[in-house]
Tab-separated table of C-alpha atoms in Angstrom:
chain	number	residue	atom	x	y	z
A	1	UNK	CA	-6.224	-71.531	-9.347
A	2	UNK	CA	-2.134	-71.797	-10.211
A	3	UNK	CA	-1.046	-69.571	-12.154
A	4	UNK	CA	3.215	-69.226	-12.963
A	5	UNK	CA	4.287	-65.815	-13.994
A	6	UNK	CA	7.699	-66.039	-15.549
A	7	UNK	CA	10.357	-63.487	-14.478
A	8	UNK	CA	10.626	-62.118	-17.381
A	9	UNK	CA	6.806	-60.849	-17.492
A	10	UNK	CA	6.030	-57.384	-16.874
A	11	UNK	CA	3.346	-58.702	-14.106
A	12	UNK	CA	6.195	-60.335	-12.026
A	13	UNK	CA	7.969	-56.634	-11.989
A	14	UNK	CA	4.664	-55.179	-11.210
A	15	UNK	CA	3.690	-57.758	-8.191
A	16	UNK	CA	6.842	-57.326	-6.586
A	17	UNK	CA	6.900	-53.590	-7.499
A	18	UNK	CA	3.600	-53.521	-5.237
A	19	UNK	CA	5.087	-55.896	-2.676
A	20	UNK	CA	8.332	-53.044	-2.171
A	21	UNK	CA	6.783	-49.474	-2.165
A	22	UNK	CA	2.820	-50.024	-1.566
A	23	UNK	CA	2.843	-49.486	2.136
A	24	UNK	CA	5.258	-46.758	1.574
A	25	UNK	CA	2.977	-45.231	-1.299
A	26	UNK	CA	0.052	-45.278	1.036
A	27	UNK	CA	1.839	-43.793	4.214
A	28	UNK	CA	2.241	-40.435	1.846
A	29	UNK	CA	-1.647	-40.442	1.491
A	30	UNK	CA	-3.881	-37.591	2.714
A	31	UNK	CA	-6.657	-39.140	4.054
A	32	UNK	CA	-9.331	-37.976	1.955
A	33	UNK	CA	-7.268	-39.885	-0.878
A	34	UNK	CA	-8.127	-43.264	-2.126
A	35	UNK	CA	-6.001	-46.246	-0.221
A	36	UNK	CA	-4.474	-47.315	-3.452
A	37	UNK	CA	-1.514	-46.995	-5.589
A	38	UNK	CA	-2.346	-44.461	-8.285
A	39	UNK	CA	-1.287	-45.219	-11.754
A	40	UNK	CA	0.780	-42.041	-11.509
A	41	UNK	CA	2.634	-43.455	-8.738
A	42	UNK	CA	3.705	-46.988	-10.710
A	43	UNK	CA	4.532	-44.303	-14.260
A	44	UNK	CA	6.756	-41.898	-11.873
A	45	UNK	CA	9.119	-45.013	-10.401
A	46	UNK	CA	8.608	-47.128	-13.352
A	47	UNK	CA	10.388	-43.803	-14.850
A	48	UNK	CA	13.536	-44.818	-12.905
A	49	UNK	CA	14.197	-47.898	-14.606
A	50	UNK	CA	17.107	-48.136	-17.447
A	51	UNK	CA	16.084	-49.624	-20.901
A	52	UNK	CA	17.010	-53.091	-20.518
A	53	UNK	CA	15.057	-53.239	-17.887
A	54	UNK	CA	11.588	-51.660	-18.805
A	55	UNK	CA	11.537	-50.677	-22.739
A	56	UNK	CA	9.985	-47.483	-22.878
A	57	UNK	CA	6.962	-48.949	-24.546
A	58	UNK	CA	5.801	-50.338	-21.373
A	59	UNK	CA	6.613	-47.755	-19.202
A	60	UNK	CA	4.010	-45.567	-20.433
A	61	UNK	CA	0.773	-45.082	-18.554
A	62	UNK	CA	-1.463	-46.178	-21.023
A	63	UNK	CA	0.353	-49.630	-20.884
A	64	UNK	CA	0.575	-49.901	-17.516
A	65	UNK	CA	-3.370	-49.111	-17.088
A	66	UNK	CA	-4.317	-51.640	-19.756
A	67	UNK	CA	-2.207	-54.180	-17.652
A	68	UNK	CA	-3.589	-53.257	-14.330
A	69	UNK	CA	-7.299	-53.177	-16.099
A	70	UNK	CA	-6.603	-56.569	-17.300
A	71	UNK	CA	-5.218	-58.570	-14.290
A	72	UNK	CA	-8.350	-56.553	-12.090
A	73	UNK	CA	-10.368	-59.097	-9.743
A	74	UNK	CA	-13.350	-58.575	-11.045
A	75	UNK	CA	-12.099	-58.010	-15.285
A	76	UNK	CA	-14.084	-60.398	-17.110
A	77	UNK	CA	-10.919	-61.169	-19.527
A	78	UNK	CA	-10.375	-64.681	-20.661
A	79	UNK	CA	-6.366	-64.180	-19.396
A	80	UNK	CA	-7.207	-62.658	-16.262
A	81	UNK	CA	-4.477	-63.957	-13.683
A	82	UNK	CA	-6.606	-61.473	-10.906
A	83	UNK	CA	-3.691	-60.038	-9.697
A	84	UNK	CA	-4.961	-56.505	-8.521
A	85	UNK	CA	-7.864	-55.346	-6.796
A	86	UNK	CA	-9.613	-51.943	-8.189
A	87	UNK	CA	-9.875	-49.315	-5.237
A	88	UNK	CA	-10.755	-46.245	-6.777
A	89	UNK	CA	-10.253	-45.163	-10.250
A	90	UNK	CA	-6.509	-45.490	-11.726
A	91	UNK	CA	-6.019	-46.624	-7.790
A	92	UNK	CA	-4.916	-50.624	-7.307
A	93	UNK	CA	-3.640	-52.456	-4.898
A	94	UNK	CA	-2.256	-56.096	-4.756
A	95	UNK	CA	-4.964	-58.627	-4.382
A	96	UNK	CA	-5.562	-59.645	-0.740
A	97	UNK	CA	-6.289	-63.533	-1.546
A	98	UNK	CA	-2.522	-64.014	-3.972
A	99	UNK	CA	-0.536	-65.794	-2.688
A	100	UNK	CA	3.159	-66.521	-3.978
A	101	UNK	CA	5.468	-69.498	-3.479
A	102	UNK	CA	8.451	-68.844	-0.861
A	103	UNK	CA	10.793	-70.713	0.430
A	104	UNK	CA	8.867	-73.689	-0.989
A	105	UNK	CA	5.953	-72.085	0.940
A	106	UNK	CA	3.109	-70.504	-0.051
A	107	UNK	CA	2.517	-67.047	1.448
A	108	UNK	CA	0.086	-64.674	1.702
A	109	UNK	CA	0.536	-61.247	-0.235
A	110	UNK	CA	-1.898	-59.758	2.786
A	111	UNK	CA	0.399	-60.928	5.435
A	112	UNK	CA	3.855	-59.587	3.641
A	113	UNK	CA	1.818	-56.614	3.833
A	114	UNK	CA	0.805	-56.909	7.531
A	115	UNK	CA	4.383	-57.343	8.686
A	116	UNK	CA	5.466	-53.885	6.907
A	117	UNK	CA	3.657	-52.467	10.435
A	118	UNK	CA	1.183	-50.215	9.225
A	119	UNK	CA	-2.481	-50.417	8.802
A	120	UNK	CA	-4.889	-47.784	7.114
A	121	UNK	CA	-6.204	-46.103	10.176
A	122	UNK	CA	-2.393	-45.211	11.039
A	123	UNK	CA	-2.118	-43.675	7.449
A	124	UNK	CA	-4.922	-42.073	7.631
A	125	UNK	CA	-4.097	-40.814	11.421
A	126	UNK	CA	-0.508	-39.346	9.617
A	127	UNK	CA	-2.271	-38.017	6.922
A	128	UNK	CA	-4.489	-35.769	9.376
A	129	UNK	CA	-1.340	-35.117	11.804
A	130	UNK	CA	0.505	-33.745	8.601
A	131	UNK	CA	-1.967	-31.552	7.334
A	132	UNK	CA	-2.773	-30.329	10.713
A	133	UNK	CA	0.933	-29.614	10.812
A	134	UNK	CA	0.792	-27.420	7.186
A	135	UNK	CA	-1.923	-25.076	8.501
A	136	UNK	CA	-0.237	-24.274	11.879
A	137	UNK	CA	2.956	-23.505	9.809
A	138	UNK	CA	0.633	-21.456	7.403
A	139	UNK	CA	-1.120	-19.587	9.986
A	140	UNK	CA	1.936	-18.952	11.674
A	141	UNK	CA	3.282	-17.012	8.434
A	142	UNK	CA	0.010	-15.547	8.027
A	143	UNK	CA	-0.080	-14.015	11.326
A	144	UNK	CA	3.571	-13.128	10.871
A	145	UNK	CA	2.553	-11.113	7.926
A	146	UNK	CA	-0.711	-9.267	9.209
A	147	UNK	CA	1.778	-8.124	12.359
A	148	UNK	CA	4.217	-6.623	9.658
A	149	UNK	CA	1.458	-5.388	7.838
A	150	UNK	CA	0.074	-3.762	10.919
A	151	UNK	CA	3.537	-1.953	11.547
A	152	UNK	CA	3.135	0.055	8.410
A	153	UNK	CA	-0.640	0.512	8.814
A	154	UNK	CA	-1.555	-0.897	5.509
């Protein structure tokens, strides 16, 4: 099914909003968290954006759910364009099957994806590194403290 989207349509900023930051959104996740952009996530940069760009009616989370709710795979809404794909609650990504025109070629949104060089087992593989990483530092200032707490027999 073809669907346009002007340029001028708040789903046009939002697809190529997910195209830009998602695989950077989802290399900060721990990976116990959902592999989806979180509606806080979208609110937080949409934030960023001057008046003329956004209007602050649509920058507001409420909006921006009721859009992503809308445009879900699997919404039953008569003007649907299935433009994201539900992970978890309030947690979307871009729908694997879009495709957008290119060049004057059509082009998978899963391969622009695939060429940013990350998949979800290396996320989740940071994720684990990183905390792994925040309780050696916190045991190390533990320990530090127990030693200086030893010194003066508390």
């Amino acid at each position: 099914r073809l669907i346009k989207i002007d340029s001028h349509k708040i789903e046009y900023l939002l697809i190529n909003f997910f195209i830009a930051v998602q695989s950077l959104i989802l290399r900060k996740k721990r990976h116990y968290q959902s592999m989806g952009v979180k509606i806080d996530d979208i609110v937080g940069n949409v934030q960023h954006f001057s008046e003329s760009v956004i209007p602050q009616y649509r920058k507001k989370r409420e909006y921006l759910l009721s859009l992503l709710a809308k445009h879900e795979v699997d919404s039953n809404n008569p003007y649907n364009k299935r433009i994201f794909k539900r992970i978890d609650r309030g947690s979307y990504l871009l729908n694997p099957g879009l495709q957008i025109l290119y060049d004057e070629k059509w082009i998978s949104v899963s391969s622009i994806s695939d060429n940013q060089d990350i998949s979800e087992d290396e996320i989740i593989k940071h994720s684990i590194e990183k905390q792994n990483k925040e309780w050696e530092e916190y045991r190390k200032k533990f320990e530090k403290e127990r030693k200086k707490r030893e010194r003066w027999d508390w």
